[in-house]
Structures are given as structure tokens and as C-alpha cells.
Amino acid sequence: MPTTNAASDNIVEKFRSVLGRKYVLTGHHKTKTYRTGYRGQSGECLAVLLPGSLLELWRTLQIAVENDLNIIMQAANTGLTGGSTPHAGYDHDVVIISTNRLEKIYPIDNGNQVICFPGSTLHKLEQTLAPLNRDPHSVIGSSCLGASVIGGVCNNSGGALVERGPAYTEHSLFAKLTEDGELALENGLGVDLGSTPEDILTRLDNKTFSDTDIAPSNGMASDHEYKDWVRDIHAPTPARYNADPRRLKQASGCGGKLAVFAVRLDTFPKNTAEKTFFIGTNKTAVLTTLRRKILADFAELPVLAEYMEQNCFKFTERYGRDTVYLIKTLGTQRLPTFFKLKETLASHLDDIPFLSSSLIDQCLQVFSRFAPNPLPKTIKEIADKRAHLLILKVKDRSVDETRKLLSELSEDYDVLFHACTDKEASTVGLHRFAAAGAAVRYQTIKSKDVGEVLALDIALPRNTTDWQEKLPQSLDQKIENKLYYGHFMCQVFHQDYILKAGTDTGAIKSEMLDLLKQRGAKYPAEHNVGHAYQAEPQLAEHYRALDPRNQLNPGIGKDSKRRFYAE
């Protein structure tokens, strides 16, 4: 049960004895940015804990377990479904363990693989591998900067890279809570680090192991099978989605039901040549033909294929321009710090009379009206003339093959295409990235005039040819604006609906999900269930097997928030 004030103070002091006062945060303001999710989900917690070593993380977990606290493991806190922030309705106090300070990355096997700590980000991994001429399993996220490596693994997150599929590994170091409340550390990294938790964690943290201590992988450190799986255009099932039972193993797909200390992942050689094409058409059937031809016949898969409907493209041009401009100006390395400062300032503005946290977004929106439009002229011209847009990046031998196919389509259909320079490709890629925040920006600055944002990410079956959504009028009339974008080759779409003021978000979502079931879709595709979706039975059972006490991230998948999953 929730602790008394005196007992809470005593527990907090125990955490401070391990971490120091500076790294144990309490109080409304100090904890707010950790308690609040990327899209506004918020709850309460006893404290936010910031361990600075793997051993400190272990000892922090021990104190939490000894005092029967609920534990939420949090890395970058960039999730979109509330799966890394507290919720309401717990029967025990909650502590958030932020792993942001644990960001080490060790290349091993000449850079062919890496060991990543729980706070390491995709951006840092990309930087670490660049001198080795290698790439990570994923690059800049589809929704936010600063996304963590292990967060992606724990949620089986996908991404834009066509060949690599969801983040996945069968090699991890994690702590698990047994049914009788024992905290057990399991080393599945394939690295000999000793036998006790203290030895294992200290040796890994200090990197006091040699190449001879590293065993060859006896399992997958990435989804090797996905490149063949995505090519099966006749299969009646999706290419990837979070609850896919093929990819639920230990840390992979654990959804925070394990405390993950490190993962071992494959890296990939950089492509020798890449070319990005910006494509526009008024007929969805043309893009379907393009997709099926490439997947079935091309010797090499594309690097990425990002779809944007014209309305989404133009909406992002207006409400995501400052994001593109800031990334190009500040660089991806500084931008997470900028957003952290923005969040901190916003939390204080809410407590000032006559001011609101939306003031910052309103100022940024004014700035964007006067900032130069970064989109190249040729890209804008295609986007102005065509309803369906595709950013297609291909590599090596596929460059000429793609150019030939597009030339043929442009003769027979209404296709416009442009071969981008590297600078143009970077800009249009950032524009696609900014789409995920455009609806939130609009709703934030117009909250008095519109309803909530309903954000769905769905995976359609691989054999789907009629992929454009057609909503019944009874549902469509409740929506202010619809934004469609996504990862086209794998048929994973992000669908953001800005609802009209006064509408019932829950009822609309329920109706939407019923329609998606009829289309054979799986959801969520890559943002995981969090507290926003009901977990499928097999995923719910997976969570219960990993955490029989329901003490780590209780309530995800809309399951019970009570100890031992009591009703």
C-alpha cells in the first residue's frame, strides 16, 4: 500500500545514501519532466532516481524491492503511449529510475557488434560507429530525437530502415523479480564477467574484460530474418508489430517488465552509394505497384521508403518548420538539450498566473512563420501537384534500377519524381521526421478550439493493396484534420487525428480500432501498448511471465495495476 509520509522520507534517505542527494529528485517541479510523457501523459511518483553506475542501478533496485515499491524504468522518455511514465490507480508507491547517466557504448568484434548501456541513445550510437564505417540498427527516430537504444529493444520498435525491421536481440543483461520477491541478475550478453552481481556490473561498467571473454553470438543480435519476411507481398499478416510473438524474448519486447542493464546488438556496414528520390502521384495504385515491384523483383531492398499524404506534408510545412530549422541550425547533438530546457521551463510556466506551458510553443510557432522555408523548390513543386508523396532512398545497384522504374511509371502514369542532392535528401528527411510533432504543436496552440490528438500507429498485412483509409462520414465529421504518414515498404502507417472540440476521444478510438480489425491491421505497430492500448492475450501473458509480481511498470497494456495482477 502507499507509504506514510515518515516511511516515505525514510525510503528516500536510503536512496540518497546510495546515489547522493543530487541524484534523488522529489517534489513537483523537480520530477515533472520525468513524470510527464512526450504527448502529455502524467502521473505521480515518490522519487526520481538517477544512478550513475550499473552497480548503483542494482542497489537502487534492491532498495525499491525491499520496500515493495513499483518501479518504472525510464531512458529517454520519448514514448508516445505513456509506457515510461506513471499512471493513476496503483496500490503501491512508484519510483522512476532514469538511466540517462548510463550511456556507455562499447564496440566489440572490430565494431561488428556493440554493447549498449540503458541510457545510450541512437544518436550517440551513430556517432560512435561513424569512425568505424558502420551503421546502427536504426537511425534518427520517426517521432523524436534522443530515443534510446534499449528503449527500442524493450518495445520491439521499428523505424524507417527497410532491411532491419524491429530492434531485436537475444543477448541482454537484465534483472528480474521472482514471484517471491527475489531480485535476480541474468547475464545473457555472452561475455564472461564473473558470477556475482557486483562483479558482473563492476567489470562491465569499467570495461575490465578482454576479447577472450566475449563468446561468439549463439543467437540473434538483430532480426536477420526480416529482410526476407518483408519481401513476402502475398502474406496476409503484417511485416512487423510490437506484439509479434516471433520477437518476444527476454529484454526484446519486455515493455519495462525487466530492468535491463545492457544489450548486445549487431551493426551494419555503411552503404557505398545512396540516392534519394522524391516521388509524387495522385493514384495510390501507382505507389502500390512501385512497392510490390521493388519488394518482389529488386536484388536489393531500399534503405528507406517514407510515405506522406499531401495534407500531412503541407501541415508539417506550417507546424513543423521550426523543428526542421532548429535541427539544421543546432544539429541533432544539441537539440535534445534544447527540448529538455523547453520542458523544464514549460513546467514552471504552468504555475504562473495567466501563463501556460503552451506559451513556448506559441512563440516557436510565431518564429516559424518568419523562418526561411528549408524545403527545396523542386520538392515543394511536386508536393503542390500530387496527393501522395514518397521519399525513397536506395543504395548501390538499385540506384539505376530505381531510376529506370520511375521513368517508366512517369511515362504511363501521373508520376513526378526528382533525384535529390545529398542536401535536399537531408532536408526532406527532416521534414518527414517533423511530421510526428506537427499535430501536437497544432493542438497545443489551438487547444481552446479543437479536441485532443488521437495518434494511432498501425501495421497492415503485407498483401494489402488498398491501403488508403476511408472513414465513414459519421466518424469523419468528428475529426478536424487527418495526417497520414509512415514506413511504406512494411505497410506501417502513423495516423494522427486532430479531433473536433467536444468529441469523445475514447469512443472515437474504439470505433477506429474496430475498423482497423476489419482490415486485418495490428496495432500498435512500433510505439508499444503503454497505457494507451489493450495488450493482446499473448503479449499480456508474456508480461506476466516476466514480472509475476506486477512490480515493474504495472498496468501497461491496460492490465491490472495491483500486486500479482489482482482485480
Coordinates of C-alpha atoms in Angstrom, one line a residue:
M1 CA 0.0 0.0 0.0
P2 CA 1.1 3.7 -0.4
T3 CA 3.6 4.6 2.4
T4 CA 3.1 7.1 5.2
N5 CA 5.0 10.4 5.0
A6 CA 7.5 9.3 7.6
A7 CA 8.1 6.0 5.9
S8 CA 8.5 7.7 2.5
D9 CA 11.1 10.1 4.0
N10 CA 13.0 7.1 5.3
I11 CA 12.9 5.3 1.9
V12 CA 14.1 8.5 0.2
E13 CA 17.0 8.7 2.6
K14 CA 18.0 5.1 1.7
F15 CA 18.2 6.1 -1.9
R16 CA 20.2 9.2 -1.1
S17 CA 22.7 7.1 0.8
V18 CA 23.4 5.2 -2.4
L19 CA 23.1 7.9 -5.1
G20 CA 23.7 11.1 -3.2
R21 CA 21.2 13.9 -2.6
K22 CA 21.7 15.5 -6.1
Y23 CA 20.5 12.3 -7.9
V24 CA 17.4 11.7 -5.9
L25 CA 14.7 14.0 -7.1
T26 CA 11.5 14.7 -5.1
G27 CA 8.8 17.4 -5.3
H28 CA 6.5 18.6 -8.1
H29 CA 8.9 20.7 -10.2
K30 CA 12.0 18.5 -10.0
T31 CA 10.2 15.4 -11.0
K32 CA 7.7 16.8 -13.5
T33 CA 9.6 16.3 -16.8
Y34 CA 10.3 12.6 -15.8
R35 CA 6.6 12.1 -14.8
T36 CA 5.3 13.6 -18.0
G37 CA 5.4 11.7 -21.3
Y38 CA 6.1 13.1 -24.7
R39 CA 2.4 13.6 -25.5
G40 CA 1.4 14.8 -22.1
Q41 CA 0.7 11.7 -20.1
S42 CA 1.4 12.3 -16.4
G43 CA 1.3 10.7 -13.0
E44 CA 2.7 10.8 -9.5
C45 CA 5.8 9.2 -8.0
L46 CA 7.7 9.0 -4.7
A47 CA 11.0 10.0 -6.3
V48 CA 13.0 10.0 -9.5
L49 CA 16.3 8.2 -9.1
L50 CA 19.4 8.8 -11.4
P51 CA 22.0 6.1 -10.8
G52 CA 25.5 6.9 -12.2
S53 CA 26.8 3.3 -12.5
L54 CA 25.4 -0.1 -13.2
L55 CA 26.1 -1.1 -9.6
E56 CA 24.2 2.0 -8.3
L57 CA 21.3 0.9 -10.5
W58 CA 21.4 -2.6 -9.0
R59 CA 21.5 -1.2 -5.4
T60 CA 18.7 1.2 -6.2
L61 CA 16.5 -1.7 -7.5
Q62 CA 17.3 -3.6 -4.3
I63 CA 16.0 -0.8 -2.1
A64 CA 12.9 -0.4 -4.2
V65 CA 12.2 -4.2 -4.0
E66 CA 12.9 -4.3 -0.3
N67 CA 10.3 -1.6 0.3
D68 CA 7.8 -3.1 -2.1
L69 CA 7.7 -0.1 -4.4
N70 CA 6.5 -0.1 -8.0
I71 CA 9.4 0.5 -10.4
I72 CA 9.3 2.3 -13.7
M73 CA 12.5 2.0 -15.7
Q74 CA 12.9 5.1 -17.9
A75 CA 15.5 6.0 -20.5
A76 CA 14.9 9.0 -22.9
N77 CA 11.2 9.2 -22.0
T78 CA 10.3 9.7 -25.7
G79 CA 7.5 7.1 -25.8
L80 CA 4.2 8.1 -27.3
T81 CA 1.8 5.8 -25.4
G82 CA 2.7 6.6 -21.7
G83 CA 4.7 3.4 -21.2
S84 CA 7.6 5.0 -19.4
T85 CA 5.7 7.4 -17.1
P86 CA 3.4 6.8 -14.1
H87 CA -0.3 6.4 -14.4
A88 CA -3.2 6.5 -11.9
G89 CA -4.6 3.7 -9.8
Y90 CA -1.5 1.9 -8.3
D91 CA -1.8 0.2 -4.9
H92 CA 1.9 0.9 -4.1
D93 CA 4.1 4.0 -4.4
V94 CA 6.1 4.4 -7.6
V95 CA 9.7 5.3 -8.2
I96 CA 11.1 6.2 -11.6
I97 CA 14.6 5.1 -12.3
S98 CA 16.0 7.3 -15.0
T99 CA 19.0 5.7 -16.8
N100 CA 20.1 8.8 -18.6
R101 CA 23.5 8.9 -16.9
L102 CA 24.3 5.3 -18.0
E103 CA 25.1 6.0 -21.6
K104 CA 28.2 4.0 -22.4
I105 CA 28.6 2.1 -25.7
Y106 CA 31.4 -0.5 -26.3
P107 CA 32.1 -1.6 -29.9
I108 CA 33.2 -5.3 -29.9
D109 CA 34.3 -7.7 -32.6
N110 CA 36.0 -4.9 -34.6
G111 CA 32.8 -2.9 -34.5
N112 CA 30.6 -5.6 -35.9
Q113 CA 28.6 -5.5 -32.7
V114 CA 28.1 -3.2 -29.8
I115 CA 27.2 -3.4 -26.1
C116 CA 24.9 -0.6 -25.1
F117 CA 24.1 0.6 -21.6
P118 CA 20.4 1.6 -20.8
G119 CA 20.8 5.3 -21.3
S120 CA 22.7 5.2 -24.6
T121 CA 20.9 6.9 -27.5
L122 CA 20.6 6.1 -31.1
H123 CA 22.3 9.4 -31.9
K124 CA 25.3 8.5 -29.7
L125 CA 25.5 5.1 -31.2
E126 CA 25.5 6.5 -34.7
Q127 CA 28.4 8.8 -33.7
T128 CA 30.3 6.0 -32.1
L129 CA 30.1 3.8 -35.2
A130 CA 30.9 6.5 -37.8
P131 CA 34.7 6.3 -37.5
L132 CA 34.3 2.5 -37.9
N133 CA 32.4 3.0 -41.1
R134 CA 29.4 1.1 -39.6
D135 CA 25.8 2.0 -39.0
P136 CA 23.4 1.1 -36.1
H137 CA 20.2 -1.0 -36.5
S138 CA 18.2 2.2 -36.6
V139 CA 18.8 5.9 -37.1
I140 CA 17.0 9.1 -36.1
G141 CA 13.6 8.1 -34.8
S142 CA 10.4 8.7 -36.6
S143 CA 9.0 10.7 -33.7
C144 CA 11.7 12.2 -31.5
L145 CA 15.3 13.0 -31.0
G146 CA 17.3 11.4 -28.2
A147 CA 15.5 8.0 -28.4
S148 CA 17.3 5.3 -26.5
V149 CA 18.8 2.1 -27.9
I150 CA 17.4 -0.1 -25.1
G151 CA 14.0 1.6 -25.2
G152 CA 13.7 0.5 -28.8
V153 CA 14.7 -3.1 -27.9
C154 CA 12.3 -3.3 -25.0
N155 CA 9.4 -2.1 -27.1
N156 CA 10.4 -4.0 -30.3
S157 CA 10.3 -0.6 -32.0
G158 CA 10.6 -0.5 -35.7
G159 CA 11.8 2.5 -37.7
A160 CA 12.5 3.7 -41.2
L161 CA 15.2 1.3 -42.3
V162 CA 13.6 -1.3 -44.6
E163 CA 16.0 -4.1 -44.3
R164 CA 16.5 -4.2 -40.5
G165 CA 13.0 -4.5 -39.1
P166 CA 12.3 -4.1 -35.3
A167 CA 15.1 -3.5 -32.8
Y168 CA 15.8 -7.0 -31.5
T169 CA 18.4 -9.0 -29.7
E170 CA 18.7 -12.3 -27.8
H171 CA 21.7 -11.1 -25.8
S172 CA 21.0 -8.9 -22.8
L173 CA 21.9 -8.4 -19.2
F174 CA 18.9 -7.8 -17.0
A175 CA 17.4 -8.1 -13.5
K176 CA 14.2 -10.0 -13.0
L177 CA 11.8 -10.1 -10.0
T178 CA 10.7 -13.6 -9.0
E179 CA 7.3 -14.4 -7.6
D180 CA 8.6 -14.4 -4.0
G181 CA 10.2 -11.0 -4.4
E182 CA 13.8 -12.0 -5.1
L183 CA 15.8 -9.8 -7.4
A184 CA 17.9 -12.0 -9.8
L185 CA 20.5 -10.8 -12.3
E186 CA 20.8 -12.8 -15.5
N187 CA 23.7 -12.3 -17.9
G188 CA 22.9 -13.3 -21.4
L189 CA 25.4 -11.0 -23.1
G190 CA 27.7 -13.8 -23.9
V191 CA 30.5 -12.0 -22.0
D192 CA 32.3 -13.7 -19.1
L193 CA 32.0 -11.0 -16.3
G194 CA 32.2 -13.1 -13.2
S195 CA 29.5 -14.7 -11.1
T196 CA 28.1 -12.2 -8.6
P197 CA 26.0 -9.2 -9.5
E198 CA 28.7 -6.9 -8.0
D199 CA 31.5 -8.5 -10.1
I200 CA 29.4 -8.6 -13.3
L201 CA 28.2 -5.0 -13.1
T202 CA 31.5 -3.5 -12.0
R203 CA 33.5 -5.3 -14.7
L204 CA 31.1 -4.3 -17.4
D205 CA 31.0 -0.7 -16.2
N206 CA 34.8 -0.4 -16.0
K207 CA 35.3 -2.5 -19.2
T208 CA 37.7 -4.8 -17.4
F209 CA 37.1 -7.7 -19.8
S210 CA 39.1 -8.8 -22.8
D211 CA 38.2 -10.1 -26.3
T212 CA 38.8 -13.6 -25.0
D213 CA 35.9 -13.1 -22.5
I214 CA 33.5 -12.5 -25.4
A215 CA 31.9 -15.6 -26.8
P216 CA 30.6 -15.7 -30.4
S217 CA 26.9 -14.9 -30.7
N218 CA 24.8 -18.1 -30.2
G219 CA 21.6 -16.3 -31.0
M220 CA 20.5 -13.3 -33.0
A221 CA 21.6 -9.7 -32.2
S222 CA 19.3 -8.3 -34.8
D223 CA 16.4 -9.6 -36.8
H224 CA 18.3 -11.5 -39.5
E225 CA 15.1 -12.9 -41.0
Y226 CA 13.2 -9.6 -41.5
K227 CA 14.7 -8.8 -45.0
D228 CA 13.1 -11.9 -46.3
W229 CA 9.9 -11.6 -44.2
V230 CA 9.2 -8.0 -45.6
R231 CA 9.5 -9.2 -49.2
D232 CA 6.6 -11.7 -48.9
I233 CA 4.0 -9.4 -50.5
H234 CA 1.4 -12.2 -50.6
A235 CA 1.4 -12.9 -46.8
P236 CA -1.9 -12.0 -45.0
T237 CA 0.0 -10.8 -41.9
P238 CA 1.9 -7.6 -41.2
A239 CA 5.7 -7.4 -41.6
R240 CA 6.2 -6.2 -38.0
Y241 CA 4.3 -5.1 -35.0
N242 CA 5.1 -4.8 -31.3
A243 CA 3.2 -7.9 -30.1
D244 CA 4.6 -10.2 -32.8
P245 CA 5.3 -13.4 -30.8
R246 CA 8.3 -14.2 -33.0
R247 CA 10.2 -11.3 -31.4
L248 CA 9.3 -11.5 -27.7
K249 CA 12.3 -12.8 -25.9
Q250 CA 13.8 -11.6 -22.6
A251 CA 14.7 -7.9 -23.0
S252 CA 13.2 -7.8 -26.5
G253 CA 9.6 -6.8 -26.2
C254 CA 9.7 -6.7 -22.3
G255 CA 8.0 -3.4 -22.2
G256 CA 9.7 -2.4 -18.9
K257 CA 8.9 -5.7 -17.2
L258 CA 12.6 -6.3 -16.8
A259 CA 15.3 -3.9 -15.6
V260 CA 17.7 -4.0 -18.5
F261 CA 21.4 -3.1 -17.8
A262 CA 22.9 -3.7 -21.3
V263 CA 22.2 -5.3 -24.7
R264 CA 24.4 -6.7 -27.4
L265 CA 23.5 -5.7 -30.9
D266 CA 24.7 -6.1 -34.5
T267 CA 26.0 -3.2 -36.5
F268 CA 26.0 -2.9 -40.3
P269 CA 28.4 -1.7 -43.0
K270 CA 27.7 1.7 -44.5
N271 CA 26.4 1.7 -48.0
T272 CA 28.9 2.7 -50.6
A273 CA 26.4 4.7 -52.6
E274 CA 22.9 6.0 -51.8
K275 CA 20.4 8.1 -53.7
T276 CA 17.1 9.6 -52.6
F277 CA 14.2 10.1 -54.9
F278 CA 11.2 12.3 -54.1
I279 CA 8.1 10.9 -55.8
G280 CA 4.6 12.2 -56.2
T281 CA 1.4 10.7 -57.7
N282 CA -2.3 11.2 -57.5
K283 CA -3.0 7.5 -57.6
T284 CA -2.4 5.2 -54.6
A285 CA -2.3 2.2 -57.0
V286 CA 0.9 3.6 -58.6
L287 CA 2.7 3.5 -55.2
T288 CA 1.3 0.0 -54.6
T289 CA 2.8 -1.1 -58.0
L290 CA 6.1 0.5 -57.1
R291 CA 6.2 -1.2 -53.7
R292 CA 5.3 -4.6 -54.9
K293 CA 7.7 -4.4 -57.9
I294 CA 10.7 -3.4 -55.7
L295 CA 10.0 -6.0 -52.9
A296 CA 9.4 -8.8 -55.4
D297 CA 12.0 -8.2 -58.1
F298 CA 14.8 -5.9 -57.0
A299 CA 18.0 -7.6 -55.9
E300 CA 18.5 -5.1 -53.1
L301 CA 15.9 -3.7 -50.7
P302 CA 15.6 0.1 -50.4
V303 CA 17.3 1.9 -47.5
L304 CA 14.0 3.6 -46.6
A305 CA 10.6 4.5 -48.1
E306 CA 8.7 7.1 -46.2
Y307 CA 5.2 8.0 -47.2
M308 CA 3.4 11.3 -46.6
E309 CA 0.0 12.3 -47.8
Q310 CA -0.1 15.8 -49.3
N311 CA -2.1 17.3 -46.4
C312 CA 0.4 15.9 -43.9
F313 CA 3.3 17.3 -45.9
K314 CA 1.8 20.8 -46.1
F315 CA 0.6 20.7 -42.4
T316 CA 4.2 19.8 -41.4
E317 CA 5.5 22.6 -43.5
R318 CA 3.5 25.0 -41.4
Y319 CA 3.6 23.4 -37.9
G320 CA 6.9 21.6 -38.1
R321 CA 9.1 24.1 -39.9
D322 CA 10.8 25.3 -36.7
T323 CA 11.8 21.7 -35.8
V324 CA 13.5 21.3 -39.2
Y325 CA 15.1 24.7 -38.9
L326 CA 16.4 24.0 -35.3
I327 CA 17.8 20.6 -36.3
K328 CA 19.6 22.1 -39.2
T329 CA 20.9 25.0 -37.1
L330 CA 21.7 23.4 -33.8
G331 CA 22.4 19.9 -35.0
T332 CA 21.0 16.7 -33.6
Q333 CA 23.5 16.6 -30.8
R334 CA 22.3 19.9 -29.1
L335 CA 18.6 19.5 -29.8
P336 CA 17.7 17.1 -27.0
T337 CA 19.2 19.6 -24.5
F338 CA 17.1 22.3 -26.1
F339 CA 13.9 20.3 -25.7
K340 CA 14.9 19.4 -22.1
L341 CA 15.2 23.0 -21.3
K342 CA 11.9 23.7 -23.0
E343 CA 10.1 21.1 -20.9
T344 CA 11.6 22.4 -17.7
L345 CA 10.6 26.0 -18.5
A346 CA 7.1 24.8 -19.5
S347 CA 6.6 23.1 -16.2
H348 CA 7.3 26.4 -14.4
L349 CA 5.1 28.5 -16.6
D350 CA 2.1 26.3 -15.7
D351 CA 2.4 27.6 -12.1
I352 CA 2.4 31.3 -13.1
P353 CA -1.0 33.0 -13.1
F354 CA -2.2 34.0 -16.6
L355 CA 0.6 32.0 -18.3
S356 CA 0.6 28.5 -19.7
S357 CA 3.2 25.9 -20.8
S358 CA 1.8 26.4 -24.3
L359 CA 3.4 29.9 -24.4
I360 CA 6.7 28.4 -25.6
D361 CA 5.1 26.5 -28.5
Q362 CA 3.2 29.7 -29.4
C363 CA 6.5 31.6 -29.5
L364 CA 8.1 28.9 -31.6
Q365 CA 5.2 28.9 -34.0
V366 CA 5.5 32.7 -34.5
F367 CA 9.2 32.2 -35.1
S368 CA 8.5 29.6 -37.7
R369 CA 6.3 32.0 -39.7
F370 CA 9.3 34.2 -40.3
A371 CA 12.0 31.5 -40.5
P372 CA 13.0 30.7 -44.1
N373 CA 11.3 27.6 -45.6
P374 CA 14.1 25.0 -45.8
L375 CA 12.3 22.8 -48.4
P376 CA 13.9 22.9 -51.8
K377 CA 11.8 24.5 -54.6
T378 CA 11.6 21.3 -56.7
I379 CA 10.3 19.3 -53.7
K380 CA 7.6 21.9 -53.0
E381 CA 6.5 21.9 -56.6
I382 CA 5.9 18.1 -56.6
A383 CA 4.2 18.3 -53.2
D384 CA 1.9 21.1 -54.5
K385 CA 0.8 19.0 -57.5
R386 CA 0.5 15.5 -56.2
A387 CA -1.7 13.9 -53.4
H388 CA 0.6 11.1 -52.4
L389 CA 4.3 11.5 -51.8
L390 CA 7.2 9.1 -51.2
I391 CA 10.7 9.6 -50.0
L392 CA 12.6 6.6 -51.5
K393 CA 16.3 6.1 -50.6
V394 CA 18.0 3.3 -52.4
K395 CA 21.6 2.0 -52.5
D396 CA 24.3 0.7 -54.7
R397 CA 23.0 -1.4 -57.7
S398 CA 19.4 -0.3 -57.0
V399 CA 20.0 3.4 -57.9
D400 CA 19.9 2.8 -61.7
E401 CA 17.2 0.2 -61.4
T402 CA 15.0 2.6 -59.4
R403 CA 15.6 5.5 -61.8
K404 CA 14.6 3.2 -64.7
L405 CA 11.4 2.1 -63.0
L406 CA 10.4 5.6 -62.1
S407 CA 11.0 6.8 -65.7
E408 CA 8.7 4.0 -66.9
L409 CA 6.0 5.0 -64.4
S410 CA 6.3 8.7 -65.2
E411 CA 5.5 7.8 -68.9
D412 CA 2.5 5.6 -68.2
Y413 CA 1.0 7.3 -65.1
D414 CA 0.9 10.7 -63.4
V415 CA 4.2 10.2 -61.5
L416 CA 6.6 13.1 -60.9
F417 CA 10.0 12.4 -59.4
H418 CA 13.2 14.2 -58.5
A419 CA 16.6 12.7 -57.8
C420 CA 17.7 14.7 -54.7
T421 CA 21.1 16.0 -53.9
D422 CA 22.5 15.0 -50.5
K423 CA 21.5 18.3 -49.0
E424 CA 17.9 18.0 -50.4
A425 CA 17.7 14.4 -49.2
S426 CA 18.7 15.5 -45.7
T427 CA 16.1 18.3 -45.6
V428 CA 13.2 16.3 -46.9
G429 CA 14.1 13.5 -44.4
L430 CA 14.0 16.0 -41.5
H431 CA 10.6 17.3 -42.9
R432 CA 9.3 13.7 -42.6
F433 CA 10.7 13.4 -39.1
A434 CA 9.0 16.7 -38.0
A435 CA 5.6 15.3 -39.1
A436 CA 5.2 13.4 -35.8
G437 CA 5.2 16.6 -33.8
A438 CA 3.1 18.7 -36.1
A439 CA -0.3 17.6 -34.8
V440 CA 0.8 18.1 -31.2
R441 CA 2.0 21.6 -31.9
Y442 CA -1.3 22.5 -33.6
Q443 CA -3.4 21.1 -30.7
T444 CA -1.2 22.8 -28.2
I445 CA -1.6 26.3 -29.6
K446 CA -5.2 25.8 -30.5
S447 CA -6.4 23.8 -27.5
K448 CA -9.3 26.1 -26.9
D449 CA -10.7 25.5 -30.4
V450 CA -10.0 21.8 -31.1
G451 CA -10.2 18.5 -29.2
E452 CA -7.4 16.0 -28.5
V453 CA -4.9 14.4 -30.8
L454 CA -5.7 10.7 -31.4
A455 CA -2.4 9.1 -32.6
L456 CA -2.5 5.6 -34.0
D457 CA 0.3 3.6 -35.5
I458 CA -0.9 0.5 -37.4
A459 CA 0.6 -2.4 -39.4
L460 CA -1.4 -3.6 -42.4
P461 CA -1.0 -7.1 -43.8
R462 CA 1.8 -7.4 -46.3
N463 CA -0.6 -8.4 -49.1
T464 CA -2.7 -5.2 -48.7
T465 CA -3.1 -3.3 -51.9
D466 CA -5.9 -0.9 -50.9
W467 CA -4.0 0.8 -48.0
Q468 CA -5.6 4.3 -48.1
E469 CA -8.0 4.7 -45.2
K470 CA -11.7 5.6 -46.0
L471 CA -13.6 6.6 -42.9
P472 CA -17.4 6.5 -42.7
Q473 CA -19.0 10.0 -42.7
S474 CA -20.3 9.6 -39.2
L475 CA -16.7 9.3 -37.9
D476 CA -15.1 11.7 -40.4
Q477 CA -17.3 14.6 -39.3
K478 CA -15.9 14.4 -35.8
I479 CA -12.3 15.0 -37.0
E480 CA -10.8 18.4 -37.6
N481 CA -7.8 17.2 -39.5
K482 CA -6.2 13.9 -40.5
L483 CA -2.5 13.3 -41.0
Y484 CA -1.2 10.2 -42.7
Y485 CA 2.5 9.2 -42.9
G486 CA 4.5 6.1 -42.4
H487 CA 7.0 3.4 -43.5
F488 CA 5.7 2.3 -46.8
M489 CA 7.5 -0.9 -47.7
C490 CA 6.4 -2.6 -44.5
Q491 CA 2.9 -1.0 -44.6
V492 CA 3.3 0.6 -41.2
F493 CA 1.4 3.8 -41.0
H494 CA 1.1 6.6 -38.5
Q495 CA -2.3 8.2 -38.4
D496 CA -2.8 11.4 -36.4
Y497 CA -6.3 12.7 -36.0
I498 CA -6.9 16.1 -34.6
L499 CA -10.4 15.8 -33.2
K500 CA -13.1 18.5 -33.0
A501 CA -13.8 20.2 -29.8
G502 CA -16.2 18.4 -27.5
T503 CA -15.8 14.9 -29.1
D504 CA -15.4 11.7 -27.1
T505 CA -11.8 10.6 -27.7
G506 CA -12.3 7.2 -26.2
A507 CA -15.4 6.4 -28.2
I508 CA -13.8 7.6 -31.5
K509 CA -10.7 5.5 -30.8
S510 CA -12.8 2.4 -30.1
E511 CA -14.6 2.9 -33.4
M512 CA -11.3 3.4 -35.2
L513 CA -9.8 0.2 -33.8
D514 CA -12.9 -1.8 -34.8
L515 CA -12.4 -0.6 -38.3
L516 CA -8.7 -1.5 -38.3
K517 CA -9.5 -5.0 -37.1
Q518 CA -11.8 -5.4 -40.1
R519 CA -8.8 -4.5 -42.3
G520 CA -6.6 -7.1 -40.7
A521 CA -4.4 -4.5 -39.1
K522 CA -2.3 -4.9 -36.0
Y523 CA -1.8 -2.1 -33.5
P524 CA 0.3 -0.6 -32.2
A525 CA 2.9 -1.2 -34.8
E526 CA 6.0 0.3 -33.2
H527 CA 5.1 2.5 -30.2
N528 CA 4.0 -0.3 -28.0
V529 CA 0.9 -0.6 -25.9
G530 CA 1.9 1.6 -22.9
H531 CA -1.2 2.7 -21.1
A532 CA -3.0 3.5 -24.4
Y533 CA -3.7 0.1 -25.9
Q534 CA -5.1 -3.2 -24.6
A535 CA -2.4 -5.8 -24.9
E536 CA -3.2 -8.9 -27.0
P537 CA -3.5 -12.0 -24.8
Q538 CA -0.2 -13.5 -25.9
L539 CA 1.6 -10.2 -25.1
A540 CA -0.2 -9.9 -21.7
E541 CA 0.9 -13.4 -20.8
H542 CA 4.5 -12.5 -21.8
Y543 CA 4.5 -9.6 -19.5
R544 CA 3.0 -11.7 -16.6
A545 CA 5.7 -14.4 -17.1
L546 CA 8.5 -11.8 -17.0
D547 CA 7.1 -10.0 -13.9
P548 CA 4.8 -12.3 -11.9
R549 CA 4.6 -9.8 -9.0
N550 CA 3.5 -6.9 -11.3
Q551 CA 6.0 -4.6 -9.7
L552 CA 7.8 -3.3 -12.8
N553 CA 5.8 -0.9 -14.9
P554 CA 2.4 -2.2 -13.7
G555 CA -0.6 -1.5 -15.7
I556 CA 0.8 -1.5 -19.2
G557 CA -1.4 -3.0 -21.8
K558 CA -4.3 -1.9 -19.7
D559 CA -3.7 -4.8 -17.3
S560 CA -4.2 -4.6 -13.5
K561 CA -2.0 -2.1 -11.6
R562 CA -2.2 -4.2 -8.5
R563 CA 0.3 -6.6 -7.0
F564 CA 0.1 -10.1 -8.5
Y565 CA -2.4 -8.7 -11.1
A566 CA -5.2 -8.7 -8.6
E567 CA -8.5 -7.4 -9.9

